[in-house]
Amino acid sequence: MVNRIDWTGTRPAKASKRGIWGWMLFDWAAQPFFTVVTTFIFGPYFVSRLTEDPVSAQTLWSNTATISSIIIAVLSPILGSIADQSGARKPWIGAFAVVKIASLFGLWCAAPGSPVIYPMIFMILASIAAEFSIVFNDSMMPRLVDRTDVGKLSNTAWGLGYLGGMIVLIAVVALLAGSPESGKTILGIDPLFGLDPHTGEDARITGPISGVWYLIFILPMFFFTPDAKRGLPFVAAVRSGLGEVRNTLGELKQRRGIFRFLIARMIYQDGVNGLLILGGAFAAGMFGWATIEIGIYGIILNVVAIFGCLIAGRLDARMGSKTTVIVSLTMLLIATAGIVSTGPGFTLFGLVALPTADTGSLFGTAAEKAYIGYGLLIGLAFGPVQASSRSYLARSVSLDEAGRYFGIYALSGRATSFMATLIFSIVTYMTDSSRFGMATLVLFLAGGLIILIRTPYPADRA
């Protein structure tokens, strides 16, 4: 029987306010990649403008995410265990930062009509580096604050990340993204740096911008946030870490609560990842939204997400991570069902008819407004379901096993995430409808929720 963890009320490490803020700024630094590159700007550009066939492009974009997910799922537990053996996390984060930043700069070359293989490779490398860095950063969290405060810390950091992503998104939409018709930004000015919207430069620039942003704002974490002491040398850490992976997987048979939580999270995170990767591209394909519309939609969601994380931080502190995740998943289920039930002239699968008239303004049809309404629920729940899942695990493991269990945690978030994008691709291809593909995400969100309801909290109680 595995001994239960008893660290209630203890402070595992003394971290200064600067150290805590340095750690939270990692989310601020990392989020623009997911916001402006993966979801709202470059992803939709890849689908709608890089090739002449949006349906095939959507499948390629989904396949890119699938490849990334498989690699992340296989290697994350190994790297997490190596981190526990080698001790210090910062050198790993620094190494992966080099890969991520270089790959993001490579996206500038993704001009319309150019070979899609290169941006696919750069996206795969950037995604892998980003996720591996998150494994090491997350495993630092339990050392910074008391166990009772990790939920508030996690949600605050996630909200800070959304704020950073929103600022970059606003800058792109207001100053860099020009209308294909007029060439002007939403402010009525020429795009900065002479960017040409007709060649996709306003979307392609999001890669280098996200790379520079990441480089600047991870520095406080390196300077101020305390790291674990150095452990084994690299080769010995790798050898020992590989052994720890086997031990950890075997140990999960005894730690049934943690095992159940990881299974639940594996399933519902597939749905969450699917919404992140495919949501913006789905809207672009349905309504023909260009960079400006997608960008404003993303800004709306990010504003709501910031408040969602702040509210969830208080809810997590008072009612616990499990309740926060359950509430968030329920909201995501409602929102996803609403999105796939909406089309030109209708919502709720045709039970509610909508006017088809287009006012000519942004989001000029009633269906677009309904889509945004469902998107607000996603914005409120998207951050908390991930941030409180992170604190759920942090409350359930000890400090010396945080690296390997956050590696398994990353595995649970990616082990079958290729299934969500793969099933989307298959269903979209077979039906020639991305709406049916998006509908499959409901299965992942609902399945994970059902298992989570029966999982103990904290998970080490079983």
PDB file of C-alpha atoms in Angstrom, residues 129-130 148 227 240 264 281 299 315 337 363 368 407 411:
ATOM      1  CA  ALA A 129       8.867  21.955 -27.490  1.00  0.00           C
ATOM      2  CA  ALA A 130       6.021  23.964 -25.967  1.00  0.00           C
ATOM      3  CA  THR A 148      -3.993  24.867  -0.123  1.00  0.00           C
ATOM      4  CA  ASP A 227      14.635  25.507  -9.006  1.00  0.00           C
ATOM      5  CA  SER A 240      17.509   6.231 -13.846  1.00  0.00           C
ATOM      6  CA  ALA A 264     -10.633  10.896 -16.802  1.00  0.00           C
ATOM      7  CA  ALA A 281     -10.506  26.857 -38.083  1.00  0.00           C
ATOM      8  CA  ILE A 299     -10.141  38.651 -28.143  1.00  0.00           C
ATOM      9  CA  LEU A 315     -13.981  28.499  -6.467  1.00  0.00           C
ATOM     10  CA  ALA A 337     -23.223  21.072 -28.530  1.00  0.00           C
ATOM     11  CA  PHE A 363     -20.513  39.073 -37.295  1.00  0.00           C
ATOM     12  CA  GLU A 368     -22.534  34.250 -36.140  1.00  0.00           C
ATOM     13  CA  GLY A 407       5.119  13.679 -16.987  1.00  0.00           C
ATOM     14  CA  LEU A 411       0.870  11.719 -21.140  1.00  0.00           C
TER      15      LEU A 411
END
